Structures are given as structure tokens and as C-alpha cells.
Coordinates of C-alpha atoms and ligand atoms in Angstrom, one line a residue:
X1 CA 0.0 0.0 0.0
X2 CA 1.3 3.5 -0.8
X3 CA 1.5 5.2 2.5
X4 CA 2.4 8.7 1.5
X5 CA 0.5 11.2 -0.4
X6 CA 1.9 14.6 -0.4
X7 CA -0.1 17.7 -1.1
X8 CA 1.8 18.7 -4.2
X9 CA 0.5 15.5 -5.8
X10 CA -3.0 16.3 -4.6
X11 CA -2.7 19.7 -6.1
X12 CA -1.7 18.3 -9.5
X13 CA -4.8 16.1 -9.8
X14 CA -7.1 17.4 -7.1
X15 CA -10.5 15.7 -8.0
X16 CA -9.5 12.2 -9.0
X17 CA -6.8 12.0 -6.4
X18 CA -8.9 13.4 -3.6
X19 CA -11.7 10.9 -4.3
X20 CA -9.3 8.1 -3.5
X21 CA -8.4 9.4 -0.1
X22 CA -9.8 7.5 2.8
X23 CA -10.7 10.0 5.5
X24 CA -9.5 9.5 9.1
X25 CA -12.6 10.3 11.1
X26 CA -13.8 12.7 12.4
X27 CA -13.2 15.4 9.8
X28 CA -14.0 19.1 10.0
X29 CA -17.1 20.6 8.4
X30 CA -16.7 23.3 5.8
X31 CA -17.6 25.9 8.4
X32 CA -14.7 24.5 10.5
X33 CA -12.3 24.7 7.6
X34 CA -13.3 28.4 7.0
X35 CA -12.9 29.1 10.7
X36 CA -9.5 27.5 10.8
X37 CA -8.4 29.8 8.0
X38 CA -9.2 32.9 10.0
X39 CA -6.4 32.1 12.5
X40 CA -6.5 35.5 14.3
X41 CA -9.4 37.8 15.3
X42 CA -10.2 40.3 18.0
X43 CA -12.4 40.1 21.1
X44 CA -14.0 43.3 22.4
X45 CA -15.1 43.6 26.1
X46 CA -17.0 46.8 26.4
X47 CA -19.9 47.9 28.6
X48 CA -20.7 49.4 32.0
X49 CA -17.6 47.7 33.5
X50 CA -15.5 50.0 31.3
X51 CA -16.9 52.9 33.3
X52 CA -17.1 51.4 36.7
X53 CA -13.6 49.9 36.6
X54 CA -14.9 46.4 37.2
X55 CA -14.4 43.0 35.6
X56 CA -17.8 41.6 36.6
X57 CA -20.6 44.0 37.0
X58 CA -23.4 43.0 39.4
X59 CA -26.3 44.1 37.2
X60 CA -27.3 46.8 39.6
X61 CA -25.3 49.5 38.0
X62 CA -27.1 52.6 36.8
X63 CA -27.3 52.3 33.0
X64 CA -26.3 55.9 32.7
X65 CA -22.8 55.0 33.7
X66 CA -22.5 53.7 30.1
X67 CA -21.3 57.0 28.6
X68 CA -18.7 56.7 25.9
X69 CA -17.7 60.2 24.6
X70 CA -16.3 59.4 21.1
X71 CA -17.4 55.8 20.4
X72 CA -16.2 54.9 16.9
X73 CA -16.5 51.3 15.7
X74 CA -14.8 52.3 12.5
X75 CA -11.7 53.0 14.5
X76 CA -11.9 49.4 16.0
X77 CA -12.2 48.0 12.5
X78 CA -9.4 50.1 11.1
X79 CA -7.0 49.0 13.8
X80 CA -8.2 45.4 13.6
X81 CA -7.4 45.4 9.9
X82 CA -4.0 47.0 10.5
X83 CA -3.3 44.2 12.9
X84 CA -4.3 41.6 10.3
X85 CA -7.3 40.3 12.3
X86 CA -10.0 38.6 10.3
X87 CA -13.0 39.5 12.5
X88 CA -14.3 40.9 15.8
X89 CA -16.3 39.2 18.5
X90 CA -18.2 41.7 20.7
X91 CA -19.5 41.2 24.3
X92 CA -23.1 42.1 23.2
X93 CA -24.1 41.1 26.7
X94 CA -21.7 40.3 29.6
X95 CA -22.6 38.9 33.0
X96 CA -24.1 42.2 34.2
X97 CA -26.9 41.6 31.7
X98 CA -26.4 45.1 30.1
X99 CA -27.2 44.8 26.4
X100 CA -25.2 46.8 24.0
X101 CA -28.2 46.9 21.7
X102 CA -31.7 48.0 22.7
X103 CA -33.1 44.6 23.4
X104 CA -36.8 44.3 24.0
X105 CA -36.2 41.5 26.5
X106 CA -34.3 43.7 29.0
X107 CA -34.5 47.0 30.8
X108 CA -30.8 47.2 31.3
X109 CA -29.5 48.3 27.9
X110 CA -28.0 51.2 25.8
X111 CA -31.6 52.5 25.5
X112 CA -31.7 53.2 29.3
X113 CA -28.4 55.1 29.1
X114 CA -28.0 58.7 28.0
X115 CA -25.5 57.8 25.3
X116 CA -26.9 59.2 22.0
X117 CA -30.0 60.0 24.0
X118 CA -30.8 56.3 24.4
X119 CA -31.0 55.8 20.6
X120 CA -27.6 54.1 20.1
X121 CA -26.9 50.5 19.2
X122 CA -23.3 49.3 19.5
X123 CA -24.0 46.0 17.8
X124 CA -25.5 47.8 14.8
X125 CA -22.6 50.2 14.6
X126 CA -20.0 47.5 14.8
X127 CA -21.9 45.3 12.3
X128 CA -22.1 48.2 9.9
X129 CA -18.4 49.0 10.4
X130 CA -17.3 45.3 9.9
X131 CA -19.4 45.0 6.7
X132 CA -17.9 48.2 5.4
X133 CA -14.4 47.1 6.3
X134 CA -14.7 43.5 5.1
X135 CA -14.3 41.9 8.6
X136 CA -16.5 39.2 10.0
X137 CA -18.3 39.7 13.3
X138 CA -19.2 37.4 16.2
X139 CA -21.1 37.9 19.4
X140 CA -20.6 37.0 23.1
X141 CA -24.0 36.6 24.7
X142 CA -23.5 35.7 28.4
X143 CA -26.0 33.1 29.6
X144 CA -25.3 34.3 33.1
X145 CA -27.3 37.4 33.7
X146 CA -27.0 39.2 37.0
X147 CA -29.7 41.7 36.1
X148 CA -32.6 39.9 34.6
X149 CA -35.5 39.4 37.1
X150 CA -36.4 36.0 35.6
X151 CA -32.9 34.6 35.8
X152 CA -33.0 31.5 38.0
X153 CA -36.4 30.4 36.7
X154 CA -37.3 28.2 33.6
X155 CA -38.8 31.4 32.0
X156 CA -35.3 32.8 31.6
X157 CA -34.3 30.0 29.2
X158 CA -37.0 31.2 26.8
X159 CA -35.9 34.8 27.3
X160 CA -32.3 33.8 26.5
X161 CA -33.4 32.2 23.3
X162 CA -35.5 35.2 22.3
X163 CA -32.5 37.4 23.1
X164 CA -30.3 35.3 20.8
X165 CA -33.0 35.4 18.1
X166 CA -33.1 39.2 18.3
X167 CA -29.3 39.3 17.7
X168 CA -28.9 36.4 15.3
X169 CA -31.7 37.5 13.0
X170 CA -31.4 41.2 13.2
X171 CA -27.9 42.1 12.2
X172 CA -26.8 39.8 9.3
X173 CA -24.4 37.0 9.4
X174 CA -22.2 36.3 12.4
X175 CA -19.3 33.9 12.2
X176 CA -19.1 32.9 15.8
X177 CA -21.3 32.8 19.0
X178 CA -19.4 32.8 22.2
X179 CA -20.6 31.1 25.4
X180 CA -18.4 31.6 28.5
X181 CA -18.7 29.0 31.2
X182 CA -19.6 31.3 34.1
X183 CA -22.9 30.4 35.9
X184 CA -23.4 32.3 39.1
X185 CA -26.5 33.6 41.0
X186 CA -28.9 36.1 39.5
X187 CA -30.7 38.9 41.3
X188 CA -33.0 36.5 43.2
X189 CA -30.0 34.6 44.5
X190 CA -30.7 31.5 42.3
X191 CA -28.5 29.9 39.7
X192 CA -30.0 29.0 36.3
X193 CA -30.4 25.5 35.0
X194 CA -29.6 26.3 31.3
X195 CA -31.3 24.3 28.6
X196 CA -28.2 24.4 26.4
X197 CA -29.4 21.8 23.9
X198 CA -32.3 24.1 23.1
X199 CA -30.0 27.1 23.0
X200 CA -27.8 25.3 20.5
X201 CA -30.6 24.1 18.3
X202 CA -32.2 27.6 18.2
X203 CA -28.9 29.3 17.5
X204 CA -28.2 27.0 14.5
X205 CA -31.8 27.4 13.3
X206 CA -31.2 31.2 13.2
X207 CA -27.8 30.9 11.6
X208 CA -26.9 27.5 10.3
X209 CA -23.3 28.4 9.5
X210 CA -22.5 29.7 13.0
X211 CA -19.5 28.4 14.9
X212 CA -20.5 28.0 18.5
X213 CA -17.7 28.3 21.1
X214 CA -17.9 27.0 24.7
X215 CA -15.6 25.0 26.9
X216 CA -16.7 21.8 25.1
X217 CA -18.1 23.1 21.8
X218 CA -20.3 22.1 19.9
X219 CA -18.1 23.8 17.2
X220 CA -15.0 25.1 19.0
X221 CA -13.5 24.4 22.4
X222 CA -11.8 26.5 25.1
X223 CA -8.1 25.8 25.2
X224 CA -8.2 25.3 29.0
X225 CA -6.5 28.6 30.0
X226 CA -6.9 32.4 29.4
X227 CA -3.2 32.9 28.7
X228 CA -3.4 32.3 25.0
X229 CA -1.5 29.0 25.0
X230 CA -2.6 25.9 23.1
X231 CA -0.8 22.6 23.8
X232 CA 2.3 21.7 21.7
X233 CA 0.3 18.5 21.2
X234 CA -3.0 19.6 19.9
X235 CA -5.6 17.3 18.5
X236 CA -8.6 19.0 16.9
X237 CA -10.6 16.1 18.4
X238 CA -12.6 16.0 21.6
X239 CA -14.8 13.5 23.5
X240 CA -17.6 15.4 25.2
X241 CA -19.8 12.4 26.3
X242 CA -20.6 12.8 30.0
X243 CA -19.7 16.5 30.1
X244 CA -22.2 19.3 30.4
X245 CA -21.7 23.0 29.9
X246 CA -21.6 24.8 33.2
X247 CA -21.4 21.5 35.1
X248 CA -17.7 20.8 34.7
X249 CA -15.9 20.1 31.5
X250 CA -13.0 17.8 30.8
X251 CA -9.7 18.6 32.7
X252 CA -7.9 21.7 31.5
X253 CA -5.0 19.8 30.0
X254 CA -7.5 17.7 27.9
X255 CA -9.0 20.9 26.6
X256 CA -5.4 22.2 26.0
X257 CA -4.4 19.1 24.0
X258 CA -7.6 17.5 22.8
X259 CA -8.1 13.7 22.7
X260 CA -6.0 11.7 20.3
X261 CA -8.9 9.5 19.4
X262 CA -11.7 12.0 20.2
X263 CA -15.0 11.3 18.5
X264 CA -15.8 14.9 17.5
X265 CA -13.9 17.6 15.5
X266 CA -13.9 20.4 18.1
X267 CA -10.7 22.6 17.6
X268 CA -9.2 24.8 20.2
X269 CA -9.5 28.6 20.4
X270 CA -7.1 30.6 22.6
X271 CA -8.8 33.6 24.2
X272 CA -6.4 36.0 25.9
X273 CA -6.4 39.8 26.6
X274 CA -3.9 42.3 25.5
X275 CA -4.1 43.7 29.0
X276 CA -4.3 41.9 32.4
X277 CA -8.1 42.5 32.5
X278 CA -10.8 41.8 30.0
X279 CA -12.3 45.3 30.4
X280 CA -10.5 48.6 30.1
X281 CA -8.8 50.0 33.2
X282 CA -6.7 53.1 33.0
X283 CA -4.3 51.7 35.6
X284 CA -3.4 49.0 33.1
X285 CA -2.3 51.4 30.3
X286 CA 1.3 50.6 31.0
X287 CA 0.6 46.8 31.1
X288 CA -0.3 46.3 27.5
X289 CA 1.3 43.3 26.0
X290 CA 4.2 44.2 23.6
X291 CA 4.3 43.3 20.0
X292 CA 6.8 40.6 20.6
X293 CA 4.7 39.0 23.5
X294 CA 1.8 38.9 21.1
X295 CA 4.0 37.3 18.4
X296 CA 5.0 34.6 20.9
X297 CA 1.3 34.0 21.7
X298 CA 0.6 33.7 18.0
X299 CA 3.3 31.0 17.9
X300 CA 1.7 29.2 20.9
X301 CA -1.9 29.3 19.5
X302 CA -2.0 29.5 15.7
X303 CA 1.5 27.9 15.6
X304 CA 0.0 25.0 17.5
X305 CA -2.8 24.5 15.1
X306 CA -5.6 26.6 16.8
X307 CA -7.0 30.1 16.5
X308 CA -6.1 33.2 18.5
X309 CA -8.9 35.4 19.9
X310 CA -7.1 38.5 21.2
X311 CA -9.1 40.8 23.5
X312 CA -8.6 44.6 23.0
X313 CA -10.9 46.5 25.3
X314 CA -12.0 50.0 24.2
X315 CA -11.5 52.8 26.7
X316 CA -14.0 55.2 28.1
X317 CA -13.9 57.3 25.0
X318 CA -15.1 54.2 23.1
X319 CA -11.8 53.9 21.3
X320 CA -8.9 51.5 21.3
X321 CA -6.2 53.1 23.5
X322 CA -3.1 54.3 21.7
X323 CA -0.9 51.8 23.6
X324 CA -3.0 48.9 22.4
X325 CA -3.1 50.1 18.8
X326 CA 0.7 50.5 18.8
X327 CA 1.2 46.9 20.0
X328 CA -1.3 45.6 17.5
X329 CA 0.4 47.4 14.6
X330 CA 3.8 46.2 15.8
X331 CA 2.5 42.6 16.1
X332 CA 1.4 42.7 12.4
X333 CA 4.8 44.1 11.4
X334 CA 6.5 41.2 13.2
X335 CA 4.3 38.6 11.4
X336 CA 5.0 40.3 8.1
X337 CA 8.7 40.2 8.7
X338 CA 8.8 36.7 10.0
X339 CA 6.8 35.0 7.3
X340 CA 7.5 37.1 4.3
X341 CA 10.1 34.9 2.7
X342 CA 9.6 31.2 2.3
X343 CA 13.1 29.7 2.1
X344 CA 11.7 26.5 0.6
X345 CA 9.9 28.2 -2.2
X346 CA 10.7 26.5 -5.5
X347 CA 12.6 23.6 -3.8
X348 CA 11.3 20.2 -4.4
X349 CA 11.8 17.8 -1.6
X350 CA 13.2 14.3 -2.1
X351 CA 10.7 12.0 -0.5
X352 CA 11.6 8.6 1.0
X353 CA 9.3 6.3 2.8
X354 CA 10.4 4.1 5.7
X355 CA 7.9 1.8 7.3
X356 CA 5.2 3.7 5.6
X357 CA 6.3 7.1 7.1
X358 CA 7.7 9.8 4.9
X359 CA 11.0 11.8 5.1
X360 CA 11.2 15.0 3.1
X361 CA 14.7 16.3 2.3
X362 CA 15.1 19.8 1.1
X363 CA 18.5 21.0 -0.2
X364 CA 19.4 24.6 -0.5
X365 CA 21.6 26.0 -3.2
X366 CA 23.8 27.7 -0.6
X367 CA 24.1 27.7 3.2
X368 CA 20.9 29.2 4.5
X369 CA 20.0 30.7 7.9
X370 CA 16.6 29.7 9.3
X371 CA 14.8 29.5 12.7
X372 CA 11.4 28.2 11.8
X373 CA 9.7 25.5 9.7
X374 CA 6.0 25.6 9.1
X375 CA 4.1 22.3 8.5
X376 CA 0.4 21.8 7.6
X377 CA -1.7 18.8 7.2
X378 CA -4.6 18.6 4.8
X379 CA -7.0 18.4 7.7
X380 CA -10.1 18.1 5.5
X381 CA -9.2 14.4 5.4
X382 CA -8.7 14.2 9.2
X383 CA -5.8 14.8 11.5
X384 CA -3.1 12.2 11.2
X385 CA 0.4 13.0 12.3
X386 CA 1.4 12.0 15.8
X387 CA 5.1 12.9 15.8
X388 CA 7.8 14.2 13.6
X389 CA 11.4 15.4 13.7
X390 CA 13.3 18.1 11.9
X391 CA 17.0 17.7 11.2
X392 CA 19.5 20.0 9.6
X393 CA 22.8 19.2 7.9
X394 CA 25.8 19.9 9.9
X395 CA 28.1 22.8 8.6
X396 CA 31.3 21.4 7.2
X397 CA 33.4 22.9 10.0
X398 CA 34.6 19.4 11.1
X399 CA 34.6 17.9 7.7
X400 CA 31.4 16.0 8.4
X401 CA 29.3 17.4 5.6
X402 CA 26.8 14.5 5.6
X403 CA 25.6 14.4 9.1
X404 CA 22.3 15.7 10.2
X405 CA 21.5 16.9 13.7
X406 CA 18.1 17.2 15.2
X407 CA 16.8 20.7 15.6
X408 CA 13.2 20.0 16.5
X409 CA 11.2 17.1 18.1
X410 CA 7.5 17.6 17.4
X411 CA 4.2 15.8 18.1
X412 CA 1.0 16.8 16.3
X413 CA 0.9 19.0 13.1
X414 CA -2.8 19.5 12.4
X415 CA -3.9 22.7 10.7
X416 CA -0.5 24.3 11.2
X417 CA 2.7 23.8 13.2
X418 CA 5.2 26.6 13.4
X419 CA 8.3 24.8 14.7
X420 CA 10.8 27.4 16.0
X421 CA 14.4 26.8 17.1
X422 CA 17.6 28.7 17.6
X423 CA 18.8 30.1 14.3
X424 CA 21.0 27.7 12.2
X425 CA 22.8 28.0 9.0
X426 CA 22.5 24.8 6.9
X427 CA 22.5 23.4 3.4
X428 CA 19.7 20.9 3.9
X429 CA 16.9 20.0 6.2
X430 CA 15.1 16.7 6.7
X431 CA 11.5 16.5 8.0
X432 CA 10.6 13.0 9.1
X433 CA 7.2 11.8 10.2
X434 CA 7.9 9.3 12.9
X435 CA 4.3 8.3 13.8
X436 CA 0.9 8.8 12.2
X437 CA -2.6 7.4 12.3
X438 CA -2.7 6.7 8.5
X439 CA -1.3 8.0 5.2
X440 CA 0.3 11.4 5.7
X441 CA -1.2 14.3 3.7
X442 CA 0.9 17.4 4.0
X443 CA 0.6 20.8 2.3
X444 CA 3.9 22.2 1.0
X445 CA 6.2 23.1 3.8
X446 CA 7.8 26.5 4.5
X447 CA 10.9 27.6 6.3
X448 CA 11.8 31.1 7.5
X449 CA 14.4 33.2 9.1
X450 CA 12.4 35.5 11.4
X451 CA 15.3 37.9 11.8
X452 CA 14.5 38.4 15.5
X453 CA 14.5 36.3 18.6
X454 CA 11.6 34.2 19.8
X455 CA 11.1 32.3 23.1
X456 CA 11.3 28.6 22.3
Ligands
LIG1 C1 -15.1 34.4 31.2 C2 -15.8 35.7 31.9 O1 -16.2 35.4 33.2 C3 -14.8 36.8 31.8 O2 -15.4 38.0 32.3 C4 -14.5 37.0 30.3 O3 -15.6 37.5 29.6 C5 -13.9 35.8 29.7 C6 -13.6 35.9 28.3 O4 -14.8 34.7 29.9 O5 -15.9 33.3 31.3

């Protein structure tokens, strides 16, 4: 049996070749594939907490505290685009229950504020700005509601569904719906028994192409931490049987790495804030993550096969703060510099198969400096690679021109693996798949010299 099928072969004869490929189940949906391609998008936490200096509002705040002076969603979109983000997910409703749109199911909304004389709608403004700027939009609608008088009663589940309907049918297409796991007491001291299955069915009925995030999916999983770090080993697969949202999910390291033989395709998303808090606090203006910290987070999330959801909280003006914008622009410049030149472009690897596992050898025309190799599987046919190594040919300093030394020991590849190592100058690199579930299907590899240091 021919155990290796490389992407360049697939690309030569896509249809007939693709038909012969036996998938390794589960495989991603086409919505998953489109989501994977987004890689990086922004999160926006904005609401009364921005003005009360809190992280979790109690739902009793006077709605008139919400008083941005220069709110401009076009500025958010402009900066997001400069940062190279593909979309924006907005906290349409956080735990305080305050709705950033004039919901008819709540009395704690922008309508009750004095902002734009109660006629404003942040969801509408952002959705218009995203459409104009060519970004996709998503919404965070907190199930936990510390304001709604019916929270803690079965009626609230219907209200939550009606609230979702208002958003999901009133503003055009959203790419993602975000459910955080928090489930505390409401105003009457009771916790809610959520009917998540109904929530899910309703959301998909309103927007069939939606990707729904929660700690355990159904579409995307939490990566198990809020530091933006997905496991070096990262299976896009997860077993959710026996776990219920809000009642304890799998252990955090399982969320971080997935399950090697998981039954469902539920990839990891890394949510992390550019500042210590999720909401804006002036005292954190000097704690904004630097461009190079963001770049390292990119390596630990997108570079480990997941997506990066980076929170940038607007300030009390309703604008991204200058410090945040500067980091974001610097972050984009580092990505541009790092990935601009593919040192393997135009090089055809020599492919050898040992025990059914491929080794790809690339030979440079002259000694070449590099500190990263990017590998990708054709995940539409399932995730397969369990481990691999990268070796580089020794410089001829000791006359041993034919020896290779190991520069990277890897596990999964999945949608993308950005393997980084201390810079080396070499004439040849060898990528060996050392274990895989089935035939290995790789896209063409890339190698780079970032030209700056990264934390390995
Ligand atoms: C958590 C929330 O409790 C935080 O306030 C924040 O929104 C974070 C992204 O999700 O569950």
C-alpha cells in the first residue's frame, strides 16, 4: 500500500486523487475549515464595566454609567485590519446583563443610558463597520445574567433564546457565537439550569453556518486557559460524552491538547487579553502586552494549530487606546517580517518512505539561515500526524558534511505547526514523520528566518 500522499501530488490532480483518499474520522465541516483559515481575530469587552472599573458588574449599575464620549466602531475595525485580524467578537451582553443593543427583553440596555439620547446601538454600529471594512463579526451573549429578574427560573431560558434570536436574526451573518462558562447567581439569589441543547438548536436554526464556542463546543472548544497557550500536542478532536456545559468540562489539560482518538472535531481557540483584565482599566495602560509578546502568543496558538482570539478593550472614549493600537500594529509588522520569505519556495523535496512514514529532504543551493519551519496537514481528510522530527545538515566545519543533527522534536501538526528553534545555517533540512494514524497528507512546507529572537 502506498502510505504517503503529499499535497503537491494532490494539487496536481485534485479531484480524481482526492476521491481516492480514505478519511480519518472525524473530519472538519466546511464551516470548521473556513474558521481554521481565520487564524486570528479580536475580542472586544465593552460595557458598564469600562466605566465602573470592574471586571464583573453585578447588574445593579445605573445604566447611565455607560457614557462613551467618542465611540467609533470604524476605529476598532481600522486598527483590527492594520493588525491583520479577520474579525471581531463583541460582548453584546456580559454577566451584568447590560445589552449593547436596545433589546426588548431587557430593561438594562443602551436604551436606558444617555449615550446618543438612548438611541444608540453598538451591535449595529460594529456590524455596519465590519461590513464596510470587510471583517466578519461574532457575538458573546452571556447566559449568566445578574440583572434579569427571571434569571434562575425556567422562563429565563425562553428569554435567553428570544434574546439570541433578536441578535442572530437582526444584524446579518455572524461567524461565531461565544458562550463563556460562568454560571453564578442572579438577582434573586438563584442559579440557572440552562437548557443548552435548546439554546444550541435555536442558534443553529437562526444561523446554520454559525460556529459556537464553549468550553466543550459544539463547534469550537476552550483551550483550557486564558493565557493564549494551546498545547504543543493539539488534537482537533474531543470527547464530550458525560460532560455538560456549566457543570464541569474535561480537565484543562485535555482541553489544551484534545483527545488523540476523540469522536468529534472540536478545535481549540485561545482567548487572551492584550491587558491583564478583559475590560479597560486606565491603571493598566502601562501593562499592554508588547508586539513581541503577542507574536509569541501567536506561535503558541496559531502555531500549535488553533486560533487566536485576542481581546482589545476600548477605553471610556469608546476607542482603542493608543498603547493597544501601537502593540497591534507592531504585532502585524513582526508577522509580516517573520513569514515574508519562504526559504523552501521553489525547492522540491526528495521524499523517501520508511515503514510507511515519509521523510522529506530539502536541499538549499547555498548555506541558508533559518529559525522556523511551518508544516500543515490537509485536515479536511482528518488529523493524522502523531510525531515528527526536523534535522539540519551539519556545517562542514569538522569535515562531516553529511551528518544531520536534530533541531526539533514535534508531536502533532494538524492545521498548522510553526516549529521554531535557535537560528541555524544549513544546506539541507530533513522532515521525518515518525508516527501517524494513517497516510500522511501534507501541504507544501515553508521555512523562515524571522530575523529576530523568539522564546522557544
Ligand atoms: C469568562 C468571563 O467570566 C470573563 O469575564 C471574560 O468574559 C472571559 C472571556 O470569559 O468566562
